[in-house]
Short mmCIF file of C-alpha atoms and ligand atoms in Angstrom, two decimals:
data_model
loop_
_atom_site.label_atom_id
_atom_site.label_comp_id
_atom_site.label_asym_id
_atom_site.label_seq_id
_atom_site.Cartn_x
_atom_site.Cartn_y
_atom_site.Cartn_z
CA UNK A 19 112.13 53.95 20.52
CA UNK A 20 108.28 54.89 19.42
CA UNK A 21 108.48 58.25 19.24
CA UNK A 22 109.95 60.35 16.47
CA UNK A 23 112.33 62.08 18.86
CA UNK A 24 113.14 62.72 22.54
CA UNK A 25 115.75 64.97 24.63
CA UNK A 26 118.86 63.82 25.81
CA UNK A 27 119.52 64.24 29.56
CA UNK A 28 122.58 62.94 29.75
CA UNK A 29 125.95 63.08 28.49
CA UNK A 30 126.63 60.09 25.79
CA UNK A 31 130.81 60.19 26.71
CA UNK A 32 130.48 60.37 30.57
CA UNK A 33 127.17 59.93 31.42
CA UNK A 34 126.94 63.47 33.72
CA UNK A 35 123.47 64.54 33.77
CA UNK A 36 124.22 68.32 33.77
CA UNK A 37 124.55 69.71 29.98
CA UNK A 38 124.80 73.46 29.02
CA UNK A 39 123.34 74.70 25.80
CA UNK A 40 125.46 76.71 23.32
CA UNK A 41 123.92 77.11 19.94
CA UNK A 42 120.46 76.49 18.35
CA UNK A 43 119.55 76.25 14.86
CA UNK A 44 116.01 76.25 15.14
CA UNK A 45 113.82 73.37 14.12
CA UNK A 46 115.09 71.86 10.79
CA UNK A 47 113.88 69.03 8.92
CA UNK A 48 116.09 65.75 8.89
CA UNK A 49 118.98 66.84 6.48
CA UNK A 50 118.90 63.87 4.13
CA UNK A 51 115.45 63.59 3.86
CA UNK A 52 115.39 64.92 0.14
CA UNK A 53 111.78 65.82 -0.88
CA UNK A 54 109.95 64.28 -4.19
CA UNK A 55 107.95 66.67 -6.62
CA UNK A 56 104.93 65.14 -5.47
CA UNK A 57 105.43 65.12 -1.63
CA UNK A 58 106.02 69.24 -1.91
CA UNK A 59 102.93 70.38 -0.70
CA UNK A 60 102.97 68.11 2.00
CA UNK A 61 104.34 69.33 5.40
CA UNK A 62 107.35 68.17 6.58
CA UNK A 63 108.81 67.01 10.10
CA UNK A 64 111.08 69.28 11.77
CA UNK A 65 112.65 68.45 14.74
CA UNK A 66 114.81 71.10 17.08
CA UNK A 67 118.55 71.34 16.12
CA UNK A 68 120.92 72.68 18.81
CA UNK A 69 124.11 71.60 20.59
CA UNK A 70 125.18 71.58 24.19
CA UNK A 71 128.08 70.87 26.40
CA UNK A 72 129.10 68.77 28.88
CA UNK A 73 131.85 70.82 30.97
CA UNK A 74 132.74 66.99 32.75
CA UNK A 75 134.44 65.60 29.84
CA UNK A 76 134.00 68.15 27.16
CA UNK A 77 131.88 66.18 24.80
CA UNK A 78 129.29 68.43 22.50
CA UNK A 79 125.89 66.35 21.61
CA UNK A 80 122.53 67.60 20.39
CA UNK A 81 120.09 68.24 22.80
CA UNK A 82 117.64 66.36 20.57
CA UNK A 83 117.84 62.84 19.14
CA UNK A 84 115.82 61.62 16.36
CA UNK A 85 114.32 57.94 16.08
CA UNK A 86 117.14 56.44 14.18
CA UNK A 87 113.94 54.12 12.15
CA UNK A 88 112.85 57.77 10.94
CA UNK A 89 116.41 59.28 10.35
CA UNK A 90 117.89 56.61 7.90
CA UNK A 91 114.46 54.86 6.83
CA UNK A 92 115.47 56.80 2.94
CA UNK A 93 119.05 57.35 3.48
CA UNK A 94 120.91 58.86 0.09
CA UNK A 95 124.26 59.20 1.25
CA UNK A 96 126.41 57.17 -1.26
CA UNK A 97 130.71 56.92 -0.15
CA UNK A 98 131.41 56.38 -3.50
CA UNK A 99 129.68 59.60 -5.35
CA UNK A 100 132.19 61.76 -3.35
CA UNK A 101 135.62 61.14 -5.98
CA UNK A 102 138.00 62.19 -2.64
CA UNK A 103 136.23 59.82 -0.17
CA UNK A 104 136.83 56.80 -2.97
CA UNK A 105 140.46 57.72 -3.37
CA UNK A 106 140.56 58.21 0.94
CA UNK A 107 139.16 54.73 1.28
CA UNK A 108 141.68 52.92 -0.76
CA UNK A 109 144.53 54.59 0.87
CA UNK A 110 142.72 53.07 4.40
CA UNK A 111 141.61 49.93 2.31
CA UNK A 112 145.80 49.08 2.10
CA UNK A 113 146.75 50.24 5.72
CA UNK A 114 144.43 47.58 6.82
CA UNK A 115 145.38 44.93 4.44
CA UNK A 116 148.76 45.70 5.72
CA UNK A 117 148.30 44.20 9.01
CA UNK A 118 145.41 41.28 8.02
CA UNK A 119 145.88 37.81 6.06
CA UNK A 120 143.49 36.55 3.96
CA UNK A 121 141.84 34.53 7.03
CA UNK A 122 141.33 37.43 9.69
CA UNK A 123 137.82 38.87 9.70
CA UNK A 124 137.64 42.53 8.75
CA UNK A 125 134.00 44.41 10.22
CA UNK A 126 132.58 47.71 9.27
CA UNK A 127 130.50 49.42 11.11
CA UNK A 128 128.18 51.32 8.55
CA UNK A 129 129.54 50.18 5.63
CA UNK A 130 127.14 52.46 3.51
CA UNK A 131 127.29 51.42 -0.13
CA UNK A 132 130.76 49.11 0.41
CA UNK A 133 133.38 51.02 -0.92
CA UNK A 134 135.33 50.38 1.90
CA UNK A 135 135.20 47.05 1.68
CA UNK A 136 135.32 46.30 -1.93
CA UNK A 137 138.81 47.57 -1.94
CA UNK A 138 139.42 45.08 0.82
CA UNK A 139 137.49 41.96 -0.68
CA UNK A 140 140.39 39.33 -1.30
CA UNK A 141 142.74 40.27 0.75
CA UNK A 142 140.78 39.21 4.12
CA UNK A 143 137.44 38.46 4.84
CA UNK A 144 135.37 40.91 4.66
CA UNK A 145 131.85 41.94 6.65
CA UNK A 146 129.82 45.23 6.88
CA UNK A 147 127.09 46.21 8.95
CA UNK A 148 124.85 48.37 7.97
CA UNK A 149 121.24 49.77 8.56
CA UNK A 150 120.08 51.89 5.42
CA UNK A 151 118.89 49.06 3.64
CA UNK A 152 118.20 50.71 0.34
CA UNK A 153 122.20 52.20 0.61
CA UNK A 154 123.22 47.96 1.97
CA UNK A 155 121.77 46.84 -0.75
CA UNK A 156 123.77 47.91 -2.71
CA UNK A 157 127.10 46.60 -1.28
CA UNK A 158 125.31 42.97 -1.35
CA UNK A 159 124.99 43.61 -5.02
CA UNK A 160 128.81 44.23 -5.25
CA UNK A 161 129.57 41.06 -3.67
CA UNK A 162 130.48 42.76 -0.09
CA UNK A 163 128.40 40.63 2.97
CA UNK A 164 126.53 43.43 4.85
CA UNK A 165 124.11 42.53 7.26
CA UNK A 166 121.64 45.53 7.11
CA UNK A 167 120.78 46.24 10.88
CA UNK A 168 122.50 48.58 13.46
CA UNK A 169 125.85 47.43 15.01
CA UNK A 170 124.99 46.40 18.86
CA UNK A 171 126.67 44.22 21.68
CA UNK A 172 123.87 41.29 20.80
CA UNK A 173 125.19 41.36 17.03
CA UNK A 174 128.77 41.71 18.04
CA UNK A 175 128.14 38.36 20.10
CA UNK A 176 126.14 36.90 16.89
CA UNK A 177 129.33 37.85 15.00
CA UNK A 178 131.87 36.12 17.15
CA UNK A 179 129.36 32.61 17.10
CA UNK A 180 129.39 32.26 13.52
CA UNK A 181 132.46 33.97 12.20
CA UNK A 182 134.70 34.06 15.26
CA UNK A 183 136.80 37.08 16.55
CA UNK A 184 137.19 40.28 14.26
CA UNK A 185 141.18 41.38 13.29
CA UNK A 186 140.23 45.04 12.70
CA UNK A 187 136.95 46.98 13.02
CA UNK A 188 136.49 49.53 10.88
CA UNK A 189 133.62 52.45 11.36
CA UNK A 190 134.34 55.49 9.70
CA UNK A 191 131.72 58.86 10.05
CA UNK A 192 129.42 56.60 11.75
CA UNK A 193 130.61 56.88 15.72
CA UNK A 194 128.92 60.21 15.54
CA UNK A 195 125.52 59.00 14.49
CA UNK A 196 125.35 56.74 17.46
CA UNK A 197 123.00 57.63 20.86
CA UNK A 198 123.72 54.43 22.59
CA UNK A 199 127.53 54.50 22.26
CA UNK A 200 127.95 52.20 25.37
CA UNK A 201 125.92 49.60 23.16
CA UNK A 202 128.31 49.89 20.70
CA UNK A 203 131.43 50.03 22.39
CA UNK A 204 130.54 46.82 24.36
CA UNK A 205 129.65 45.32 20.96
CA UNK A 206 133.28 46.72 19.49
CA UNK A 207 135.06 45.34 22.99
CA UNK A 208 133.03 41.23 22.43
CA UNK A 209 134.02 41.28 18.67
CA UNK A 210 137.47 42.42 18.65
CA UNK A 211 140.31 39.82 18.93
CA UNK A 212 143.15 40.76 21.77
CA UNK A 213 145.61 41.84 19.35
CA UNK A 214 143.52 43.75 16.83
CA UNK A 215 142.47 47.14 16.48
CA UNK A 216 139.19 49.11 15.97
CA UNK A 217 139.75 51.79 13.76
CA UNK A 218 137.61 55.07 13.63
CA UNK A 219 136.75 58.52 12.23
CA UNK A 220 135.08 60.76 13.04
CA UNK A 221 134.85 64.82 12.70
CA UNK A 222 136.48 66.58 15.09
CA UNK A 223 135.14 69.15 17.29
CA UNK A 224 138.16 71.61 16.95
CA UNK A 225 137.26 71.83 13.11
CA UNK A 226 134.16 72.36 13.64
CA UNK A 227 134.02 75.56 15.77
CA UNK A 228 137.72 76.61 13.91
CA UNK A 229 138.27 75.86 10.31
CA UNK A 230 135.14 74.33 9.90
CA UNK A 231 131.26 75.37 9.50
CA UNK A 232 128.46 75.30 11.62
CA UNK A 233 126.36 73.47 8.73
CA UNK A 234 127.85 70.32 10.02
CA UNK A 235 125.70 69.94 12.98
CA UNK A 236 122.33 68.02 11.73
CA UNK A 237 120.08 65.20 13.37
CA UNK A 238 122.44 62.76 12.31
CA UNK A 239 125.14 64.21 14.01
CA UNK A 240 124.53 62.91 17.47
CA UNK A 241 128.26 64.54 19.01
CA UNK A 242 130.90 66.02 17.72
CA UNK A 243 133.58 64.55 19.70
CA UNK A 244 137.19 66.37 21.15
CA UNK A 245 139.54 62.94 21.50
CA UNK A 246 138.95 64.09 25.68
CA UNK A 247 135.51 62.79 25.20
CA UNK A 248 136.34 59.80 23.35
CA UNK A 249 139.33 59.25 25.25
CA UNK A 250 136.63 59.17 28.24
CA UNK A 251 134.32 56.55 26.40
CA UNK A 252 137.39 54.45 26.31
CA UNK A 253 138.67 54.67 29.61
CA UNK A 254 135.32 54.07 30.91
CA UNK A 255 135.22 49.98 28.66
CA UNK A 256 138.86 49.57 29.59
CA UNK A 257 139.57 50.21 26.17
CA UNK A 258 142.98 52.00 24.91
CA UNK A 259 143.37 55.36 22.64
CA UNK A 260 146.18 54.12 21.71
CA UNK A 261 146.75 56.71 18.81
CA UNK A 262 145.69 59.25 16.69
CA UNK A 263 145.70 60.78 13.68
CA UNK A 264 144.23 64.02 11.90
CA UNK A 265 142.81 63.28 8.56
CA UNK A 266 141.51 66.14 5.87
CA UNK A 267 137.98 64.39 5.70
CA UNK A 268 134.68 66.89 6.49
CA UNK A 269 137.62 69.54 6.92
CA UNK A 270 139.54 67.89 9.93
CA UNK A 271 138.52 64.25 11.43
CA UNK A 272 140.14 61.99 13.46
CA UNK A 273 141.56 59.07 12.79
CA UNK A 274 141.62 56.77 16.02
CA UNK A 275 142.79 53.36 16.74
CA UNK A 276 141.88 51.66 19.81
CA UNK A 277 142.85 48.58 21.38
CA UNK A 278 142.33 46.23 24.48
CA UNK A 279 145.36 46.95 25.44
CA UNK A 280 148.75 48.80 25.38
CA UNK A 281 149.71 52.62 25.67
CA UNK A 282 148.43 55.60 24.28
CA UNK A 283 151.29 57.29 21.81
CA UNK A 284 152.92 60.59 22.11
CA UNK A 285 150.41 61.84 19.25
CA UNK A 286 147.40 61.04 21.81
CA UNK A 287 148.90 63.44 24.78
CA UNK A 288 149.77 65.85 22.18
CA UNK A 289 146.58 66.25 20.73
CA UNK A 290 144.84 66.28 24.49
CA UNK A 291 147.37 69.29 25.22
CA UNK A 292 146.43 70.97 21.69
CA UNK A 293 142.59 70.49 22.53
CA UNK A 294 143.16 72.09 25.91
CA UNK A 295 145.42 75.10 24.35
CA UNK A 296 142.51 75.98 22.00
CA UNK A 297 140.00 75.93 24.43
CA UNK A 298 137.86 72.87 23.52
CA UNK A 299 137.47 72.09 26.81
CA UNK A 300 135.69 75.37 27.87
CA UNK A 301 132.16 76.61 27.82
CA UNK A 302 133.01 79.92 26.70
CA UNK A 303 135.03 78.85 23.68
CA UNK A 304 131.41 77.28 22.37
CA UNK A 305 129.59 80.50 23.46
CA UNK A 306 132.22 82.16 21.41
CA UNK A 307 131.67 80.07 18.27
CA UNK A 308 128.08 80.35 18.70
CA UNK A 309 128.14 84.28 18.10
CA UNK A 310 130.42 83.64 14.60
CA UNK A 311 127.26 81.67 13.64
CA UNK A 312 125.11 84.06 14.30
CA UNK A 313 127.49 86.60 12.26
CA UNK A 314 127.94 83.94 9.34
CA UNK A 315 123.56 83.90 9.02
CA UNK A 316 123.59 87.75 8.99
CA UNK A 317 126.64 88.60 5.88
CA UNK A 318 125.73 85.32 4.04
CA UNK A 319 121.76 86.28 3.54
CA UNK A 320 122.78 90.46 3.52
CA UNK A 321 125.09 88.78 0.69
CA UNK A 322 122.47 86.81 -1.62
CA UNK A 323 119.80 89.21 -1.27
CA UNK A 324 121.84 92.34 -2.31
CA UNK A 325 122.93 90.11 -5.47
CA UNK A 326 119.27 88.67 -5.95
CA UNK A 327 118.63 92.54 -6.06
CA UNK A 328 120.99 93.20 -8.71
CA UNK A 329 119.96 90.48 -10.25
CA UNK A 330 122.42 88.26 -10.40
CA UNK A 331 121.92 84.25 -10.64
CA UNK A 332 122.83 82.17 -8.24
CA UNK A 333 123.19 78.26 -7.44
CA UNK A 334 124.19 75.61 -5.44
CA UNK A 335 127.47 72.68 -5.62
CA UNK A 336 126.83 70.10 -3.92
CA UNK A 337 123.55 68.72 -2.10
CA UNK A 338 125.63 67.51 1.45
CA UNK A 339 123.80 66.94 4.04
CA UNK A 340 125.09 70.03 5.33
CA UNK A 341 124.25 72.06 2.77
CA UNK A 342 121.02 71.76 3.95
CA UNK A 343 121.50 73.40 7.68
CA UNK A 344 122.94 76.31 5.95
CA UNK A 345 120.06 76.73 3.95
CA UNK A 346 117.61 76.12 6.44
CA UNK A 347 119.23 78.13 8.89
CA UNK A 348 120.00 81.35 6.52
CA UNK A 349 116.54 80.34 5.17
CA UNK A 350 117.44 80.41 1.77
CA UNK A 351 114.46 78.74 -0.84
CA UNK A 352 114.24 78.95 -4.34
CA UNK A 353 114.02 82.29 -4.60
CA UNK A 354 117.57 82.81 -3.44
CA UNK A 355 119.37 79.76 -5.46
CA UNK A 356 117.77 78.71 -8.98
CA UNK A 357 118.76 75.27 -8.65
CA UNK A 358 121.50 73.14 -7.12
CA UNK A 359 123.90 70.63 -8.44
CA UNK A 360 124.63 67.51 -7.38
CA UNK A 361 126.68 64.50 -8.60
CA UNK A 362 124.12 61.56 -7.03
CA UNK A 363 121.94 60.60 -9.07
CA UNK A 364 119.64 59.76 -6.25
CA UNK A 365 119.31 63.10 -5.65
CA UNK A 366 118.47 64.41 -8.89
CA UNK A 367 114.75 65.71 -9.09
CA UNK A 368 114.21 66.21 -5.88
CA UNK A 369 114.06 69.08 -3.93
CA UNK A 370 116.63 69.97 -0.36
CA UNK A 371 114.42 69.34 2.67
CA UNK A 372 112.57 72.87 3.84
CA UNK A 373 114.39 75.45 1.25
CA UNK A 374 112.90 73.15 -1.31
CA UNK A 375 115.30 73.94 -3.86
CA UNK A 376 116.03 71.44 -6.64
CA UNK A 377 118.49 69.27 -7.23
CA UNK A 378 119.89 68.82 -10.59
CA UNK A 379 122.80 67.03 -12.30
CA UNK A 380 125.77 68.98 -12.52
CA UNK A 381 125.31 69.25 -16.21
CA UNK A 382 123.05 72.19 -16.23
CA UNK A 383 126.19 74.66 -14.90
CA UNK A 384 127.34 73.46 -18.89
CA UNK A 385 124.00 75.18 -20.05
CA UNK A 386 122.77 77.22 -17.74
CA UNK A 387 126.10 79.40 -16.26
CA UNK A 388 124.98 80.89 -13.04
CA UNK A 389 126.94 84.26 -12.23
CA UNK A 390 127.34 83.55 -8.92
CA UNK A 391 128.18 79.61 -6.62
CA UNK A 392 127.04 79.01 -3.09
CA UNK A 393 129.70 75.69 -2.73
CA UNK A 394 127.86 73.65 -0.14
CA UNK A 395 130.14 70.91 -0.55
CA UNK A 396 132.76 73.45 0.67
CA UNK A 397 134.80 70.36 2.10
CA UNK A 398 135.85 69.83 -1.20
CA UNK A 399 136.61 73.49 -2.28
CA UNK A 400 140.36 72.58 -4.03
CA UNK A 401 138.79 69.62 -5.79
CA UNK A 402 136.11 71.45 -6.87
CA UNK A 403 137.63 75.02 -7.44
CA UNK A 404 140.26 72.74 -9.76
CA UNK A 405 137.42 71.08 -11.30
CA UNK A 406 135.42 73.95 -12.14
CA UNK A 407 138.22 76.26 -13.56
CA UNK A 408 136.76 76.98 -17.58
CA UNK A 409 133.37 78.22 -15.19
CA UNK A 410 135.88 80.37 -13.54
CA UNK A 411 137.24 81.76 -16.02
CA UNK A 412 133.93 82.73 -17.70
CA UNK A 413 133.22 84.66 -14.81
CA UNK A 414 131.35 82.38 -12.74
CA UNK A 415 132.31 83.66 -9.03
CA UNK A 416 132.19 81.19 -6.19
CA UNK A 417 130.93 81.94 -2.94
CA UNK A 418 132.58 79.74 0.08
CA UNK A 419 130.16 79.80 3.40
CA UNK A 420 132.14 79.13 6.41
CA UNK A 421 133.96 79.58 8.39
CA UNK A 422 133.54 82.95 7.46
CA UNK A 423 132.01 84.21 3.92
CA UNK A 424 134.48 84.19 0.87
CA UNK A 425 134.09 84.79 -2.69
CA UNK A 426 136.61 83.78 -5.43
P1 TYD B 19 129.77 65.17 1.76
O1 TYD B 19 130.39 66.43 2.15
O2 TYD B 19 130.67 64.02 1.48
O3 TYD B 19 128.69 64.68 2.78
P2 TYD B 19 127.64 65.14 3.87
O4 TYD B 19 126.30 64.86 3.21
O5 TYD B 19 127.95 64.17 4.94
O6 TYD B 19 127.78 66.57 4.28
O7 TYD B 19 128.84 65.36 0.48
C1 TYD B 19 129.32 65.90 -0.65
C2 TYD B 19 128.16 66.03 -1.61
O8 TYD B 19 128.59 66.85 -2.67
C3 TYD B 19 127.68 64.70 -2.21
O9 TYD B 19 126.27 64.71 -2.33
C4 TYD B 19 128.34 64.69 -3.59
C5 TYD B 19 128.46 66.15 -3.91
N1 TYD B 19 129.61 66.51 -4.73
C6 TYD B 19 129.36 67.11 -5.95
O10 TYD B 19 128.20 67.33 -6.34
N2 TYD B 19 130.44 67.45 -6.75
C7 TYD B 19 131.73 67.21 -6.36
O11 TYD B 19 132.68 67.54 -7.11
C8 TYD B 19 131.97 66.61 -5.06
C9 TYD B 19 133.37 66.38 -4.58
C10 TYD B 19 130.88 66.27 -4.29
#
């Protein structure tokens, strides 16, 4: 791809060329794209941000996607600065290693920083894939193989040529960043062996428009998948769903195996039937979530300005990606938030793409007590509520975004 970013015609789960939009957030810059002091008064690249709908097979995509060369050339998502994600990994690390021996071939698909993997090192062989090379760099450093490139049906078939078939493929919050998911599950269907698994998660869409926030759509979200849509992908490679489970990661993902073959499980039919309940596989239900957005922009910014106005401090937790479409969207700067905190160190002293507010290490809550806490990380609220209780008690107040605006 040359250019920075092009429009998506078609739908990525069932190829139907006839898409309806539901919800635009404007144009945004790329959420990760974390500014230096010295590139501030430069302009930055926005791109459009919106969702649509394919009423086919149900899948939700962006309307827009971004060269993936420009989206993860300075990629600063770490696995291992979130503590729950660590602890969520080696739970998964030992379901794996339950069904490998130390000769079977484990693969991850974006294998970030190798945290994964790491906890798998020893008890199989171990291989990531990766293509943020400063974040795969990382892993290689930690003694985890990662081949820093993007996943693809060519690599798969380099794969099986020098290391033979893979036991279990692994990809977790990756499926979703994918446009050419045909590539990928072709490249998932020459690498796996006939009686191992590929293993998955991804967000799902019922979280989203439910329990979860709008903030989570950015560039790097390609879709936000209902398990109709994936179950489509599937069918469509002769692949199996054969189960599924729903994990608290980014709110509510699924966890998904696949496999060449087999049945899918009760879980599988009773999720389709809960998806169809709830309306996930209706326009309207999107249209629906698309006004709650539009309410959640209006109370959160009526919210900070009234307390800017009485003068009251306020900050950021948490520098997620998706703090950033909040901010951007609400159009929050640095006159709204002082400062935001953030526990990776990659992202200290720099500033969140467009609101170009900085980011600090969490520290400065110690000295500088804000009155009031805009949790962007809101994924982690317990954690974090837990975490932060002597603040609370001072008198600190925190402010939860979605799905609707909360402050405790
Ligand atoms: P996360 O929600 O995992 O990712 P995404 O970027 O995909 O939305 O990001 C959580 C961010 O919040 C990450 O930058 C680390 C930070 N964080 C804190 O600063 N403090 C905490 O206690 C936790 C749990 C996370």
């Amino acid at each position: 791809m040359t250019r920075d970013f092009f429009k998506r015609t078609s739908c990525r789960a069932c190829l139907a060329k006839s898409l309806t939009p539901v919800l635009s957030l404007g144009r945004q810059p790329l959420a990760n794209a974390f500014v230096r002091a010295h590139d501030l008064t430069k302009s930055e690249k926005t791109f459009p941000l919106a969702i649509e709908f394919c009423g086919r097979c149900s899948m939700v995509q962006l309307s827009h996607v971004v060269n993936p060369a420009v989206l993860f050339a300075d990629y600063h998502y770490l696995t291992s600065a979130s503590a729950p994600l660590i602890e969520h990994f080696s739970s998964l690390a030992n379901t794996i290693a339950s069904h490998v021996s130390v000769h079977d071939l484990v693969v991850e698909i974006g294998s970030n920083d190798g945290t994964l993997l790491q906890a798998l090192k020893g008890r199989c062989r171990v291989l990531g894939v990766d293509p943020a090379k400063n974040v795969a760099w990382r892993a290689v450093s930690l003694g985890v193989r990662t081949i820093p490139t993007f996943f693809s049906n060519a690599l798969a078939e380099e794969i099986v040529r020098k290391e033979g078939a893979a036991r279990v493929i692994v990809a977790n919050n990756v499926i979703a960043h994918i446009d050419d998911l045909d590539d990928v599950v072709r490249g998932v269907r020459t690498l796996l062996d006939a009686k191992g698994f590929f293993l998955f998660e991804v967000h799902w869409v019922g979280n989203l428009i439910g329990k979860g926030g709008f903030d989570q759509i950015y560039h790097e979200h390609l879709s936000y998948f209902s398990l109709h849509a994936l179950s489509t992908i599937c069918t469509r490679f002769g692949l199996v769903l054969a189960d599924v489970t729903v994990v608290p990661i980014h709110g509510e993902s699924l966890q998904v195996t696949v496999r060449k073959s087999g049945s899918p499980s009760r879980r599988v039919h009773s999720l389709l039937q809960k998806e169809r309940k709830i309306g996930l596989t209706r326009v309207s239900t999107y249209r629906t979530f698309a006004r709650k957005v539009e309410t959640t922009r209006r109370t959160l910014r009526t919210l900070i300005l009234d307390l800017r106005k009485e003068g009251k401090t306020i900050v950021g937790y948490g520098a997620p990606a998706k703090g950033n479409t909040l901010l951007n969207y609400v159009r929050f700067t640095s006159k709204h938030l002082t400062y935001i905190t953030d526990t990776t160190p990659l992202k200290w002293d720099r500033f969140a793409p467009g609101s170009h507010i900085r980011i600090v290490p969490p520290e400065r809550l110690r000295t500088h007590r804000p009155d009031y806490i805009l949790l962007l990380a809101w994924n982690y609220a317990p954690q974090i509520l837990e975490k932060e209780k002597v603040l609370r008690k001072r008198g600190t107040k925190f402010i939860i975004p979605v799905p609707s605006v909360r402050i405790i």
